[in-house]
XYZ file of C-alpha atoms in Angstrom:
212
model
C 15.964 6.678 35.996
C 12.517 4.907 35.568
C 10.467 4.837 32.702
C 6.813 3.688 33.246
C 6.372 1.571 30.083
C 2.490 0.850 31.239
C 1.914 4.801 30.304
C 3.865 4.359 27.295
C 1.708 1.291 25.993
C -1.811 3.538 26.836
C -0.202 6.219 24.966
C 1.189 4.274 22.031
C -2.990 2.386 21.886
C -4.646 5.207 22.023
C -2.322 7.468 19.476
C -2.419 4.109 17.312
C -6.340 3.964 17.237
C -6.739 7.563 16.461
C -4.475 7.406 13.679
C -6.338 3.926 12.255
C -9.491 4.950 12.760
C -8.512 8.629 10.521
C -6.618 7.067 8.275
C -8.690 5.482 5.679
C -11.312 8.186 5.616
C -8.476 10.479 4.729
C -7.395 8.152 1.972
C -10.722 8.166 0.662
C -11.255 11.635 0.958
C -8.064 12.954 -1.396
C -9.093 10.506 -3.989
C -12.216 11.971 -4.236
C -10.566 15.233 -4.595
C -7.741 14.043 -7.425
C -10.899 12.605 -9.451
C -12.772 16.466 -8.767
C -9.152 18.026 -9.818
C -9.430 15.390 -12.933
C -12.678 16.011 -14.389
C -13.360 20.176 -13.239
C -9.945 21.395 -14.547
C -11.447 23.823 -16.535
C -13.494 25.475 -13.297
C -11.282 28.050 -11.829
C -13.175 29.036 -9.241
C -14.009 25.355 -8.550
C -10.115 24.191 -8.729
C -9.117 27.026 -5.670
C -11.627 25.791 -3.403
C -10.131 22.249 -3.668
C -7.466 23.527 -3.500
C -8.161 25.240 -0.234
C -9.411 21.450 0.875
C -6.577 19.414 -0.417
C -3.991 21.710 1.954
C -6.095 21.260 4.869
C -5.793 17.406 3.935
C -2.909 17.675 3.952
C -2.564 19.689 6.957
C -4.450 16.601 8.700
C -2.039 13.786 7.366
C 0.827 15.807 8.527
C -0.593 15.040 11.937
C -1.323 11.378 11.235
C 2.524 11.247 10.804
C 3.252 13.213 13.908
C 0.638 10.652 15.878
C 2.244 7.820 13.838
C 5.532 8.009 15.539
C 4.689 8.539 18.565
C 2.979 4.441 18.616
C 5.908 2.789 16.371
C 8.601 2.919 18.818
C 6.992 2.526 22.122
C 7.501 1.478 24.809
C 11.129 1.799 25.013
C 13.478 3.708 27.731
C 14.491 7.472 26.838
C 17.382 7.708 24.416
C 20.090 8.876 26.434
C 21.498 11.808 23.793
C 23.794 14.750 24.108
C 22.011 17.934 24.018
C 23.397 18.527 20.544
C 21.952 16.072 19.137
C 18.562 16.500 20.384
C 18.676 19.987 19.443
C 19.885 18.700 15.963
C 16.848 16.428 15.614
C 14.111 19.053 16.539
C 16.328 21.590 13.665
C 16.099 18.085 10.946
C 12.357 17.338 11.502
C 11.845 21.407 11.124
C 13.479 21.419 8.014
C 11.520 18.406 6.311
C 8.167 20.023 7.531
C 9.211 23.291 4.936
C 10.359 25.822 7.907
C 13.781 27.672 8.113
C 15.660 27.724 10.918
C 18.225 29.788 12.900
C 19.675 28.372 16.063
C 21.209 29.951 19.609
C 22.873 27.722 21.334
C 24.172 27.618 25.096
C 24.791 24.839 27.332
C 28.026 22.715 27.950
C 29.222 21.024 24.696
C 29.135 17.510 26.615
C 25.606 18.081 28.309
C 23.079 14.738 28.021
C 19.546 14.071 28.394
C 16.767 11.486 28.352
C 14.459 12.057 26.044
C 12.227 10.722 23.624
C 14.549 12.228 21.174
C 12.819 11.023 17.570
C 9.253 11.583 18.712
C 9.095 15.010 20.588
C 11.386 16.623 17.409
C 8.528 15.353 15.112
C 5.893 16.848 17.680
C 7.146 19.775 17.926
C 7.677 20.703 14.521
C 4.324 19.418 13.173
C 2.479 21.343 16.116
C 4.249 24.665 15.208
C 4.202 24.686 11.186
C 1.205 22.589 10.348
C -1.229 25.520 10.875
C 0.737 28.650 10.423
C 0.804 30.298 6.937
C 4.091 29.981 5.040
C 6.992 30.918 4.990
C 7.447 29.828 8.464
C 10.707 30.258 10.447
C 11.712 29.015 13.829
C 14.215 29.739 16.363
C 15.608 27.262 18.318
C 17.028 28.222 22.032
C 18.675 26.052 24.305
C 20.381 27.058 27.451
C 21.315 25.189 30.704
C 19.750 26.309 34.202
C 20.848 24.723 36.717
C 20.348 21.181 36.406
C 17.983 21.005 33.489
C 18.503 22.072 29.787
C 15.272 23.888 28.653
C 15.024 23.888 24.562
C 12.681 26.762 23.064
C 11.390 26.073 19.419
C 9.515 29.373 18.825
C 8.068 30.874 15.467
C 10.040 33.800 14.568
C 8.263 37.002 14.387
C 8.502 41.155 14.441
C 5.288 40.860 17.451
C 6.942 39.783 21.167
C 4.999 36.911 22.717
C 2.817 38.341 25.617
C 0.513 35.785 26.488
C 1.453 33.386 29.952
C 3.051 29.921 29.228
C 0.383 26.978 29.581
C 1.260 23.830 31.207
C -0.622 20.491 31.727
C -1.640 21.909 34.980
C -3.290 25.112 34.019
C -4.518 23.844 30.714
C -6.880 26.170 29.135
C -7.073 26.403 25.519
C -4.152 23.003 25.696
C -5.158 20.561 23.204
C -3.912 18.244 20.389
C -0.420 17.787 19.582
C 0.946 19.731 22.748
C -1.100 17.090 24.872
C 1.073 14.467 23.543
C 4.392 16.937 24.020
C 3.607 17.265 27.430
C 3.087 13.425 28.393
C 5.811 12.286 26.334
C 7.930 14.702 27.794
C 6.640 14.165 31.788
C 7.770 10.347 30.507
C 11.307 11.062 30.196
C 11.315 12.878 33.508
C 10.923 16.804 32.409
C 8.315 19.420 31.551
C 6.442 21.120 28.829
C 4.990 24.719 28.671
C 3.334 26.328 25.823
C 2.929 30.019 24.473
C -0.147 31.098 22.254
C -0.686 34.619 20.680
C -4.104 35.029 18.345
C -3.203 32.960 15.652
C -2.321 30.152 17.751
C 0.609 28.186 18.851
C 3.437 30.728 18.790
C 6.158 28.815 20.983
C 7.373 25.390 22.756
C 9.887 25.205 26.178
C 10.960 21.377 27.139
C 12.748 21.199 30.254
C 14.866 18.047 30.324
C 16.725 16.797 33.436
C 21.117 16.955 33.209
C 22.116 13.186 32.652
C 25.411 12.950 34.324
C-alpha cells in the first residue's frame, strides 16, 4: 500500500496554520470573558449571554483540538489496526467529547485496516457532538462487505435519516471537519460519505479497505 506523504505534509501545513493563526485570538477572547464573568456577577441577564458565548468558545476550541491532531503526527504511513480497535478508538474519543455510546458490531473478529486510526476517531467525534445540543448519543455500526469494512458513527435519534449521503464528489453543503474526514480517509486508501438532516450533521460511513 502507498501512502502519499506530500498530501499529508499540505494537509498537516495548512490544518497547522489554521489552528495558529485561531489560536491566540481565542485565548484572548475567553479571558476577556472570565474578567466580564469576574466583575458582572451580579447581572443575570448579563451572566447567560456569556454564558451563551463562552460554550460557543468552547465549541470552537473543541475544533482547534480536532485540527490539532490531525498536523502532530503527520506524515506517517496508516496504522495497520484490527477493526476492533479502530472501532474502540472512535467509541474512546466519543466518550471524552461527553456523548454515550451503544455499539453493533459485525465483521470477522481478526479483520485489519489502514487507517489513520488516532486522527479520524477524534474527527469524527468532534464533527458529530460539537454542535448538537446535549445529551448526545451515538451509535456505532460496523459491518464487513465484501472486501471493505464500512464503520457508521451516527447520532441516535426517534426521526430516520432521509436525506442522500454526500461525498467529496457531490459536495454540496460539505464543509469543515468532514473535509478533513474525507481526505484523511481517501489517504489511507478508503472513502467517506456524510448524512445531514435540518439540524445538521446527523451521521458518518468510512469505508476502509480489508488488510490481509
Amino acid at each position: 500500500m502507498g501512502y502519499p506523504l506530500e498530501n499529508q505534509i499540505s494537509t498537516a501545513k495548512i490544518t497547522g496554520a489554521f489552528a495558529h493563526e485561531l489560536c491566540n485570538p481565542l485565548q484572548g477572547v475567553r479571558s476577556l470573558i472570565e474578567v466580564i464573568h469576574r466583575s458582572s456577577a451580579h447581572e443575570a441577564d448579563l451572566s447567560r449571554k456569556l454564558e451563551r458565548v463562552e460554550d460557543g468558545m468552547n465549541r470552537l476550541a473543541g475544533v482547534l483540538d480536532a485540527f490539532r491532531v490531525t498536523y502532530e503526527n503527520l506524515p506517517r504511513p496508516a496504522d495497520h489496526v484490527s477493526v476492533d480497535s479502530f472501532v474502540s478508538e472512535i467509541a474512546e474519543s466519543i466518550q471524552r467529547c461527553g456523548a454515550t455510546l451503544s455499539r453493533d458490531d459485525d465483521y470477522p473478529p481478526d479483520s485489519y485496516v489502514y487507517a489513520f486510526a488516532p486522527e479520524l476517531a477524534t474527527l469524527i467525534s468532534h464533527a458529530l457532538i460539537d454542535h448538537s445540543p446535549a445529551p448526545v448519543h451515538i451509535a456505532l455500526h460496523s459491518k464487513q462487505l465484501e472486501n471493505t469494512v464500512a464503520f457508521f458513527s451516527e447520532i441516535a435519534s426517534a426521526a430516520p435519516l432521509i436525506m442522500p449521503w454526500i461525498d467529496a464528489n457531490n459536495s454540496d453543503g460539505l464543509a469543515g471537519l468532514p473535509i478533513l474526514i474525507d481526505e484523511i480517509t481517501r489517504q489511507c486508501g478508503g472513502a467517506a460519505n456524510f448524512r445531514y438532516d435540518d439540524f445538521g450533521l446527523r451521521s458518518i460511513r468510512i469505508d476502509l479497505p480489508i488488510s490481509l
